[in-house]
Amino acid sequence: MPLYEENSNTEEQINFFVPSKDGAPKLSSDAMEIDFNAISDRPLIITNSGKVIQLALNSKLSIAMVSESVLALGVDQNTGEPFSSSEVGSAPNGVIIGYIRRKENKFTISGPLSDAIRVDGVTYNEYTSGGTKVEFGYSPNGVPDFNSKTFEIDMHSVYGSQPYVTYNGETHLIPIGAKAIPVGSLPQNGGRSIKLWIDLGDNKLYTTSYAEKPNYNSQLIASIFVSNGIIRSTINMTVDGHFPDEEFFSFTPSHNGNPFYDVKTNTLDFNCYSDNAYVRYNGVNKQIPLKYYINVPELIAGSTARILFNPTTVEFATAGWQVNIPAGYIQVASIRLTRTSGAISQGAFEIDYLGNHGNNGYIKQSKYIKQIAHRGFNVSAPEQSKLAYILASTYGVNEWEGDIQFTSDNVPVLWHDDNVKGYAVDSNGNTVTADLNISKTTYGDLMKYDFGYSKSPKYKGTTILSVEEMFKLARIYDANMHLEFKNNYDDDKIQNLVNLVNKYGIEKNLSWQSFNSTYFSRVVKLLPKVPLEFLTMLNDDNEVTRLLADMDSFKSDGRELIVSADWYNASVDRVNRVTDYGYHVYIWTVDDVNSVNKFSDCLVSGFMTNGNVDINGVIRRKILS
């Protein structure tokens, strides 16, 4: 008796088939093999009696068929191994999961497996036979979202970003704002196996229960399986706004901040420079290595990339929107580059966009308490580089600190020490181990060295930043600069700086810093309105007295004078003494919550940080606690 008459004497009858997390089963019509995609997770079979059977890992099934033949596809209840058979008695312990028929070169697949299986990469269904292909193209605006309560599916179709269905070579755009509406018995009875359809006559969408079809013009786009809290779909979609695996996955960012998409290098940087981020999957915590990043498919306005995670290897990866998820990976987030507002992210963790604030929130600069980026946002990007200052602005910090050095040909550049040994990398990729002094090197020769690779290989090619280039950036981002004199510059060097200030009209966006106030003597005559910041350890009362006397000598027509004190040596009492005298105080360099809280009750005007801490957020929490 042929099995396809479905009167078999097998012990259990299957109710439905649930694919693995790795994806839908795949039938290759060339190799005549079914790959059940059981890489890191096992597909499930649930019988009418409620029994759950798991397929074995790495299950594959070779099928031997001739024209006009019919085979039953099943799974052994004891071993989980798949089989095919044309006779009932050949598999007494088998549970049937579907039937496959072949007539000449055409296949017909029926039974629960037909909802999940893909034939040559295309979703198959019992209403489509003979190689007719239904292909679904996602909207760059986001994957469809399945509402588990109403059974509606929001297709995320907006103007300029419409998903589509291709059938028999014709493309059908999903209408703007379209949602798949439940019809038939689904609204009344619900269902554990749901189908998503498109009516090719009017392009409307519907969801139905397993055995129903809206009308003759309808073609199946996808199937959704719900069982014991497990939700799977034959296409990529979110469920109630989240990817199905998010309930098993969580992400804790490093103290450096959220991961960020770097449009310059097309990378997703996990922002692990002085601290690690963590992932938790199925109750197990894993640490993300320092300086970890992954390459991202190049995004253009209106395009989206998937962010994937492999729980076995603890690796992240990315893929394009139309690319199938590789075996062993789950999707945990996505990045979309919009046409107007930068980047937005969707998924289990927030992703910021380098060069734009995106939609994930950022540090809002306080009007009264400044957050000053010490050498730019250098906890993540190479210090005092163009990228470090742009990244600071990305996080809403438009107060930039830097150090001025002069090359041998009188070009001012930004670097803390005169010697770049141990940091710069030469053209052969070797870190400089001999002394290389900026003051003894021309600007042209200095530009031949790499100042980013030692931070991370992704920053290879970063050059030293000139003060002139910084001034250009400051005008673009409307940033205020706090620049330190590292030496007692001669008249030519001071005049060079003054010329640049006047050229770019940024005197109002500038203040000078120094530990030695005599370094200010030349510049104050040429730029009388530029504020002066007196760097100090503020480590005893005598220093406070000397400092105040020194600052009094620089008082002139409305010039602002500021004390910039070391957080470690300064005490609350000494800071209060300075503020009581009427001077503003900045605290440097603060990279943890306790350091901020130490001075949160003082009238401090600013905190300088490498980027490890949200200054204003810490102060707000302290005040409101």
XYZ file of C-alpha atoms in Angstrom:
625
model
C 0.000 0.000 0.000
C 1.562 3.372 -0.970
C 2.371 5.593 1.948
C 1.130 8.724 0.207
C -2.444 7.585 0.827
C -1.617 8.576 4.419
C -3.150 5.496 6.062
C 0.200 4.305 7.357
C 0.600 2.079 10.387
C 3.382 4.146 11.896
C 3.209 4.506 15.663
C 2.720 8.297 15.674
C 1.302 10.793 13.202
C 3.086 14.125 12.822
C 1.267 17.362 13.531
C 3.885 19.812 12.325
C 7.581 20.358 11.705
C 9.651 23.145 13.370
C 12.930 24.090 11.618
C 16.163 24.562 13.569
C 17.487 27.969 14.546
C 20.057 27.550 11.777
C 17.382 27.844 9.102
C 14.913 25.968 6.934
C 15.682 22.547 5.389
C 17.153 22.761 1.886
C 16.458 20.438 -1.031
C 18.973 20.440 -3.871
C 17.291 19.284 -7.082
C 20.698 18.564 -8.631
C 22.118 16.424 -5.812
C 18.655 15.172 -4.761
C 19.601 15.676 -1.130
C 17.774 17.311 1.764
C 19.985 19.186 4.229
C 17.960 19.729 7.429
C 20.177 22.657 8.508
C 20.801 21.051 11.900
C 24.161 22.668 12.614
C 23.966 24.102 16.125
C 20.307 23.329 16.805
C 17.939 20.423 16.076
C 14.670 20.659 14.130
C 11.600 19.508 16.065
C 8.730 17.229 15.140
C 5.567 17.406 17.246
C 3.061 14.586 16.903
C -0.697 14.600 17.422
C -0.208 13.083 20.855
C 2.163 15.901 21.879
C 5.334 13.872 21.599
C 8.420 15.887 20.626
C 11.062 14.262 18.420
C 14.386 15.906 17.615
C 16.300 15.251 14.426
C 19.945 14.346 14.795
C 22.551 17.050 14.327
C 23.984 17.356 10.806
C 21.041 15.378 9.401
C 21.022 14.982 5.631
C 18.935 12.702 3.448
C 19.766 11.472 -0.056
C 16.696 10.707 -2.176
C 16.632 8.212 -5.041
C 13.660 8.967 -7.292
C 12.557 8.133 -10.775
C 9.876 9.809 -12.834
C 6.260 9.141 -11.688
C 7.570 7.924 -8.287
C 6.317 8.879 -4.813
C 8.333 8.720 -1.605
C 7.442 9.266 2.025
C 9.904 11.282 4.109
C 10.174 10.437 7.777
C 12.255 10.399 10.938
C 13.106 7.468 13.183
C 11.609 8.193 16.625
C 14.450 6.445 18.457
C 17.505 7.799 16.653
C 16.277 11.048 15.100
C 17.693 9.955 11.734
C 15.720 10.923 8.602
C 14.712 8.319 5.991
C 12.758 7.959 2.765
C 10.605 5.005 1.876
C 7.981 3.757 -0.570
C 6.724 0.973 1.716
C 4.991 1.234 5.094
C 6.641 -1.708 6.736
C 10.185 -0.580 6.057
C 10.154 1.917 8.944
C 8.021 0.675 11.874
C 9.461 3.340 14.214
C 9.122 6.144 11.691
C 7.129 9.337 11.852
C 6.147 10.759 8.472
C 7.018 14.426 7.917
C 6.011 14.750 4.255
C 5.734 13.292 0.789
C 7.615 14.055 -2.391
C 6.339 13.210 -5.847
C 8.236 13.480 -9.101
C 6.741 13.674 -12.574
C 9.363 14.169 -15.241
C 11.368 17.170 -13.928
C 8.635 18.571 -11.691
C 8.396 18.035 -7.928
C 5.400 18.206 -5.647
C 5.994 18.277 -1.902
C 3.148 17.881 0.572
C 2.753 17.445 4.297
C 4.154 19.539 7.150
C 7.684 19.600 5.706
C 6.444 21.531 2.661
C 5.841 24.599 4.825
C 9.479 24.814 5.839
C 11.548 23.390 3.028
C 13.353 25.465 0.411
C 13.964 24.008 -3.023
C 17.143 25.324 -4.612
C 16.996 28.268 -2.176
C 13.362 29.194 -2.876
C 10.416 28.708 -0.500
C 8.285 25.806 -1.706
C 4.579 25.202 -1.069
C 2.050 22.666 -2.176
C 0.231 25.215 -4.355
C 3.354 25.930 -6.397
C 4.832 23.149 -8.501
C 6.996 22.563 -11.492
C 9.782 24.983 -10.637
C 7.656 28.158 -10.428
C 9.522 30.439 -8.026
C 8.149 32.845 -5.459
C 10.904 35.109 -4.143
C 10.518 37.677 -1.371
C 12.689 40.820 -1.247
C 12.986 42.573 2.123
C 12.492 46.283 2.649
C 15.701 48.115 3.598
C 13.492 49.783 6.221
C 13.387 46.571 8.264
C 12.322 42.939 8.200
C 8.628 42.065 8.571
C 7.348 42.035 12.152
C 4.967 39.295 13.294
C 2.463 40.193 16.027
C 2.087 37.025 18.086
C -1.257 38.202 19.550
C -3.095 39.463 16.469
C -1.252 37.340 13.831
C -0.793 40.493 11.731
C 2.523 41.024 9.952
C 3.818 44.550 9.391
C 5.842 44.475 6.179
C 7.740 47.738 6.983
C 6.880 49.066 3.555
C 7.496 52.807 3.286
C 7.928 55.182 0.384
C 11.227 54.479 -1.367
C 11.788 51.264 0.625
C 9.081 48.817 -0.418
C 9.555 45.053 -0.106
C 8.535 43.005 -3.127
C 7.542 39.556 -4.344
C 8.808 38.136 -7.638
C 6.660 35.444 -9.260
C 7.177 33.972 -12.705
C 9.552 36.795 -13.538
C 7.108 39.550 -12.535
C 7.792 41.854 -9.581
C 4.955 42.886 -7.252
C 5.646 45.777 -4.854
C 4.176 45.463 -1.363
C 1.879 48.513 -0.904
C 3.123 51.285 1.385
C 2.011 50.712 4.978
C 0.789 47.186 4.196
C 0.079 44.660 6.913
C -0.907 41.051 6.428
C -4.438 40.671 7.831
C -5.606 37.390 9.466
C -8.478 35.761 7.572
C -10.386 32.506 7.561
C -10.425 30.575 10.829
C -7.201 32.145 12.116
C -8.755 35.110 14.011
C -11.237 32.814 15.776
C -9.176 29.711 16.414
C -5.583 30.962 16.365
C -2.989 28.518 15.210
C 0.386 26.964 15.765
C 1.248 26.943 12.075
C 0.503 30.138 10.137
C 0.961 31.033 6.498
C 1.730 34.435 4.929
C 0.188 35.030 1.492
C 0.124 37.712 -1.205
C -2.798 38.166 -3.559
C -1.119 38.799 -6.904
C -4.261 40.514 -8.183
C -4.221 43.482 -5.789
C -0.941 42.825 -3.877
C -2.787 42.635 -0.537
C -1.395 40.358 2.158
C -3.047 37.829 4.429
C -2.238 35.347 7.148
C -4.188 32.101 7.441
C -4.109 28.888 9.396
C -2.073 25.989 8.030
C -4.729 24.341 5.813
C -6.274 27.484 4.340
C -5.624 29.644 1.288
C -7.251 33.106 0.822
C -8.112 32.777 -2.895
C -6.945 31.484 -6.247
C -4.587 34.431 -6.882
C -2.718 33.946 -3.604
C 0.876 32.767 -3.479
C 2.672 31.653 -0.327
C 5.482 33.923 0.925
C 6.336 32.254 4.239
C 5.234 29.993 7.063
C 5.476 30.724 10.779
C 5.630 27.952 13.373
C 4.707 28.437 17.028
C 5.247 25.687 19.592
C 5.886 25.801 23.331
C 7.231 29.348 23.108
C 9.430 28.527 20.093
C 8.734 30.684 17.027
C 10.348 29.991 13.667
C 9.763 31.415 10.198
C 10.879 30.419 6.729
C 11.854 34.068 6.095
C 13.760 36.474 8.278
C 11.379 38.407 10.543
C 11.030 39.858 13.998
C 8.389 38.762 16.486
C 6.725 41.533 18.506
C 9.560 43.874 17.531
C 12.430 41.541 18.417
C 14.332 38.818 16.633
C 13.243 35.426 18.016
C 16.654 34.608 19.442
C 16.947 37.864 21.386
C 15.312 36.206 24.392
C 18.372 33.955 24.591
C 20.889 36.706 23.780
C 21.854 39.811 25.724
C 24.684 42.289 25.283
C 26.507 44.403 27.875
C 28.594 47.193 26.294
C 32.020 48.127 27.579
C 32.565 51.214 29.696
C 33.875 52.834 26.519
C 30.327 53.016 25.142
C 28.039 51.414 22.580
C 29.440 49.620 19.539
C 29.603 52.012 16.608
C 29.421 51.676 12.854
C 32.397 53.427 11.252
C 31.323 54.605 7.818
C 34.919 55.438 6.909
C 36.230 51.889 7.294
C 32.927 49.986 6.901
C 33.431 48.277 10.228
C 31.367 47.658 13.339
C 33.657 48.512 16.237
C 32.595 46.948 19.553
C 34.265 49.810 21.474
C 36.449 47.534 23.587
C 39.616 49.535 24.110
C 40.152 49.897 27.851
C 37.308 47.561 28.850
C 35.560 44.435 27.544
C 31.974 44.012 26.388
C 30.050 40.828 27.199
C 27.430 38.649 25.556
C 25.138 36.225 27.318
C 23.558 33.428 25.328
C 21.449 30.630 26.806
C 22.687 31.540 30.284
C 26.412 31.539 29.433
C 28.520 34.720 29.615
C 31.285 35.302 27.079
C 33.816 38.136 26.898
C 34.427 40.122 23.724
C 38.178 40.695 23.176
C 39.812 44.104 23.327
C 40.012 46.026 20.023
C 37.384 43.708 18.515
C 35.665 44.756 15.295
C 34.085 43.137 12.246
C 33.814 44.177 8.620
C 30.404 45.323 7.369
C 29.116 45.154 3.791
C 29.466 48.661 2.402
C 26.241 50.507 3.090
C 24.707 53.159 0.899
C 21.766 55.366 1.795
C 18.691 53.195 2.125
C 20.518 49.887 2.623
C 20.717 47.546 5.602
C 23.151 44.941 6.948
C 22.435 42.053 9.303
C 24.517 41.610 12.462
C 25.035 37.919 13.226
C 26.389 35.980 16.211
C 27.807 32.464 16.411
C 27.168 31.052 19.929
C 29.662 28.231 19.400
C 32.684 30.263 18.309
C 31.590 33.489 20.093
C 32.143 35.446 16.889
C 30.137 38.208 15.272
C 29.714 38.556 11.525
C 27.640 40.570 9.073
C 25.730 39.800 5.926
C 23.775 41.737 3.353
C 20.019 41.960 3.646
C 19.287 39.491 0.845
C 21.939 36.956 1.880
C 20.933 33.816 3.784
C 22.234 33.536 7.351
C 25.245 31.176 7.413
C 24.971 27.915 9.314
C 25.671 28.260 13.034
C 24.779 31.986 13.227
C 21.747 33.781 14.595
C 20.700 37.342 13.766
C 20.926 39.671 16.767
C 20.753 43.172 15.236
C 20.818 45.175 12.046
C 22.204 48.497 10.829
C 20.360 50.675 8.331
C 21.903 53.715 6.693
C 19.018 56.106 6.105
C 18.752 58.701 3.384
C 18.375 61.586 5.819
C 19.250 60.946 9.455
C 22.397 58.820 9.510
C 22.114 55.280 10.827
C 19.522 53.439 12.874
C 19.864 50.052 14.509
C 17.377 47.344 15.351
C 17.906 44.362 17.598
C 19.372 43.228 20.887
C 21.833 46.089 21.394
C 22.277 49.722 20.411
C 24.694 50.701 17.671
C 25.891 54.249 17.217
C 26.915 55.738 13.895
C 30.274 57.462 13.600
C 29.634 60.887 12.136
C 25.982 61.186 13.088
C 23.950 60.804 16.247
C 21.609 58.225 14.718
C 18.475 57.442 16.708
C 19.950 55.622 19.684
C 20.544 58.594 21.957
C 23.780 60.325 22.837
C 25.329 62.507 25.497
C 23.632 65.893 25.568
C 26.200 68.544 26.331
C 25.278 70.500 29.464
C 25.135 74.263 29.132
C 26.734 74.715 32.530
C 28.978 71.669 33.080
C 31.195 70.948 30.094
C 32.333 67.487 29.126
C 35.731 67.903 27.484
C 37.096 65.174 25.215
C 40.692 64.593 26.332
C 42.687 64.121 23.106
C 39.337 63.455 21.431
C 37.307 60.340 22.154
C 40.597 58.489 22.422
C 39.339 55.531 24.397
C 38.062 54.170 21.062
C 39.855 56.069 18.285
C 43.549 56.984 17.882
C 44.255 59.907 20.202
C 44.251 63.427 18.774
C 43.250 62.080 15.341
C 40.555 63.478 13.095
C 38.476 60.396 13.887
C 38.853 60.891 17.657
C 37.396 64.389 17.492
C 34.610 63.418 15.089
C 33.694 60.535 17.379
C 33.579 62.923 20.348
C 31.085 65.034 18.419
C 29.131 61.889 17.573
C 28.557 61.422 21.304
C 27.542 65.048 21.675
C 30.865 66.266 23.111
C 31.964 69.367 21.232
C 34.665 70.440 23.689
C 37.986 69.100 22.367
C 41.357 69.034 24.137
C 44.735 68.642 22.446
C 48.486 69.268 22.714
C 50.516 71.445 20.361
C 53.924 70.388 19.024
C 55.871 72.029 16.184
C 57.687 70.220 13.386
C 61.157 71.319 12.276
C 59.590 73.403 9.487
C 57.310 75.263 11.917
C 54.022 73.361 11.299
C 51.897 72.943 14.479
C 50.561 69.406 14.961
C 48.623 67.647 17.695
C 50.573 65.193 19.846
C 51.277 64.919 23.558
C 54.995 64.118 23.494
C 57.671 65.412 21.187
C 58.900 61.845 20.644
C 56.591 59.441 18.740
C 58.755 56.358 19.368
C 56.703 53.282 20.245
C 53.533 54.611 18.642
C 54.206 55.630 15.043
C 54.442 52.860 12.415
C 56.679 53.215 9.357
C 55.830 52.431 5.722
C 57.015 48.833 6.180
C 54.512 48.247 8.971
C 57.104 48.327 11.743
C 56.630 50.256 14.974
C 59.274 52.949 15.393
C 61.707 51.871 18.123
C 64.365 54.613 17.786
C 63.856 58.218 18.862
C 61.774 60.183 16.370
C 61.321 63.742 17.574
C 58.621 65.910 16.016
C 60.728 69.023 16.499
C 63.502 67.459 14.392
C 61.237 66.094 11.633
C 59.602 67.975 8.779
C 55.842 67.869 8.457
C 56.125 66.082 5.093
C 58.284 63.322 6.578
C 56.029 63.005 9.637
C 53.005 62.432 7.388
C 54.652 59.254 6.076
C 54.079 57.526 9.428
C 50.960 55.690 10.563
C 49.456 56.915 13.855
C 46.450 54.591 13.956
C 47.637 51.011 13.558
C 48.945 50.719 17.125
C 45.436 51.519 18.367
C 43.780 48.935 16.158
C 44.503 47.492 12.686
C 41.192 48.983 11.510
C 42.714 52.468 11.890
C 45.657 51.728 9.646
C 46.549 54.773 7.579
C 45.656 57.404 10.189
C 48.073 60.328 9.927
C 49.055 62.894 12.512
C 46.580 65.793 12.664
C 47.775 69.329 12.053
C 46.377 72.207 14.104
C 45.077 73.732 10.874
C 43.080 70.587 10.090
C 41.694 70.645 13.618
C 40.557 74.239 13.142
C 38.725 73.195 9.972
C 36.980 70.399 11.876
C 36.069 72.735 14.719
C 34.311 75.077 12.287
C 32.304 72.180 10.807
C 31.245 70.806 14.208
C 31.079 74.177 16.012
C 33.492 72.763 18.591
C 35.412 74.589 21.297
C 39.115 73.735 21.570
C 41.326 73.554 24.643
C 44.927 73.479 23.336
C 47.956 73.003 25.546
C 51.310 74.730 25.021
C 53.921 72.024 25.594
C 56.915 74.362 25.275
C 57.902 78.024 25.419
C 57.341 78.718 21.739
C 59.306 81.483 20.045
C 57.726 84.471 18.288
C 57.595 82.735 14.882
C 55.654 79.770 16.291
C 53.259 81.973 18.226
C 52.669 84.123 15.155
C 51.995 80.961 13.128
C 49.256 79.958 15.592
C 47.786 83.454 15.661
C 47.663 83.530 11.853
C 45.736 80.252 11.798
C 43.300 81.474 14.451
C 42.604 84.605 12.442
C 42.426 82.737 9.132
C 39.621 80.449 10.360
C 37.951 82.964 12.662
C 37.870 80.613 15.645
C 39.166 82.872 18.436
C 35.798 82.592 20.196
C 36.077 78.767 20.062
C 39.530 78.566 21.623
C 41.335 78.553 24.950
C 45.048 78.005 25.732
C 46.356 75.619 28.393
C 49.713 75.371 30.114
C 51.375 74.259 33.348
C 53.775 77.196 32.955
C 52.012 80.563 32.778
C 55.105 82.226 31.285
C 54.261 80.376 28.055
C 51.185 82.614 27.806
C 53.200 85.845 27.785
C 53.571 86.135 23.994
C 50.161 84.929 22.886
C 48.119 87.161 25.194
C 49.465 90.253 23.457
C 48.272 89.009 20.066
C 44.999 87.320 21.077
C 43.741 89.318 24.057
C 40.327 87.650 24.258
C 41.356 83.966 24.278
C 40.676 82.340 27.685
C 43.622 80.874 29.591
C 43.509 77.554 31.419
C 46.075 77.158 34.213
C 46.958 73.471 34.509
C 47.745 72.442 38.075
C 47.967 69.456 40.387
C 46.377 71.537 43.161
C 48.022 69.203 45.667
C 48.401 71.538 48.678
C 47.235 74.864 50.093
C 50.504 76.628 49.215
C 49.981 75.760 45.558
C 46.489 77.264 45.723
C 47.970 80.504 47.034
C 50.687 80.622 44.336
C 48.155 79.749 41.627
C 45.707 82.497 42.586
C 48.482 85.101 42.661
C 49.706 83.949 39.245
C 46.209 84.159 37.747
C 45.640 87.631 39.172
C 48.625 88.868 37.180
C 46.862 87.897 33.934
C 43.611 89.671 34.647
C 42.816 92.077 31.836
C 39.840 93.466 29.996
C 37.298 90.710 30.472
C 39.678 87.779 29.756
C 38.360 84.503 31.202
C 40.817 82.668 33.478
C 40.205 79.024 34.361
C 41.864 76.521 36.709
C 42.299 73.018 35.275
C 43.081 70.676 38.176
C 44.182 67.045 38.438
C 41.350 64.960 39.934
C 43.687 62.696 41.909
C 45.673 65.329 43.801
C 43.030 68.015 44.130
C 40.805 67.981 47.197
C 37.228 69.181 47.462
C 38.308 71.906 49.914
C 40.981 73.279 47.557
C 38.602 73.234 44.587
C 36.002 75.090 46.663
C 38.613 77.659 47.657
C 39.333 78.408 43.987
C 35.651 78.637 43.023
C 34.980 80.848 46.052
C 37.631 83.171 44.662
C 35.507 83.518 41.518
C 37.400 81.332 39.040
C 35.937 78.488 36.978
C 37.460 75.027 37.538
C 37.878 72.092 35.168
C 38.850 68.650 36.501
C 41.122 66.324 34.497
C 41.320 63.453 33.486
C 38.220 61.682 34.839
C 37.357 58.181 33.643
C 35.174 56.616 36.321
C 32.008 57.401 38.255
C 33.709 57.782 41.650
C 36.041 60.488 40.323
C 33.090 62.502 39.044
C 31.106 62.026 42.242
C 34.071 63.294 44.270
C 33.528 66.794 42.864
C 29.812 66.647 41.994
C 28.880 68.975 44.875
C 31.519 71.565 43.921
C 30.862 74.394 41.486
C 32.989 72.655 38.863
C 32.482 74.008 35.324
C 33.857 71.067 33.358
C 35.305 67.568 33.434
C 37.859 66.228 30.995
C 37.555 62.531 30.041
C 39.022 60.054 27.570
C 35.493 58.868 26.859
C 34.963 56.251 29.560
C 32.190 58.058 31.391
C 29.091 60.156 30.651
C 29.846 63.113 32.928
C 26.445 64.762 32.873
C 24.647 61.450 33.234
C 26.642 60.650 36.376
C 25.983 64.084 37.887
C 22.267 63.911 37.099
C 21.965 60.516 38.766
C 23.864 61.776 41.817
C 21.653 64.853 42.173
C 18.411 62.937 41.671
C 19.322 60.019 43.948
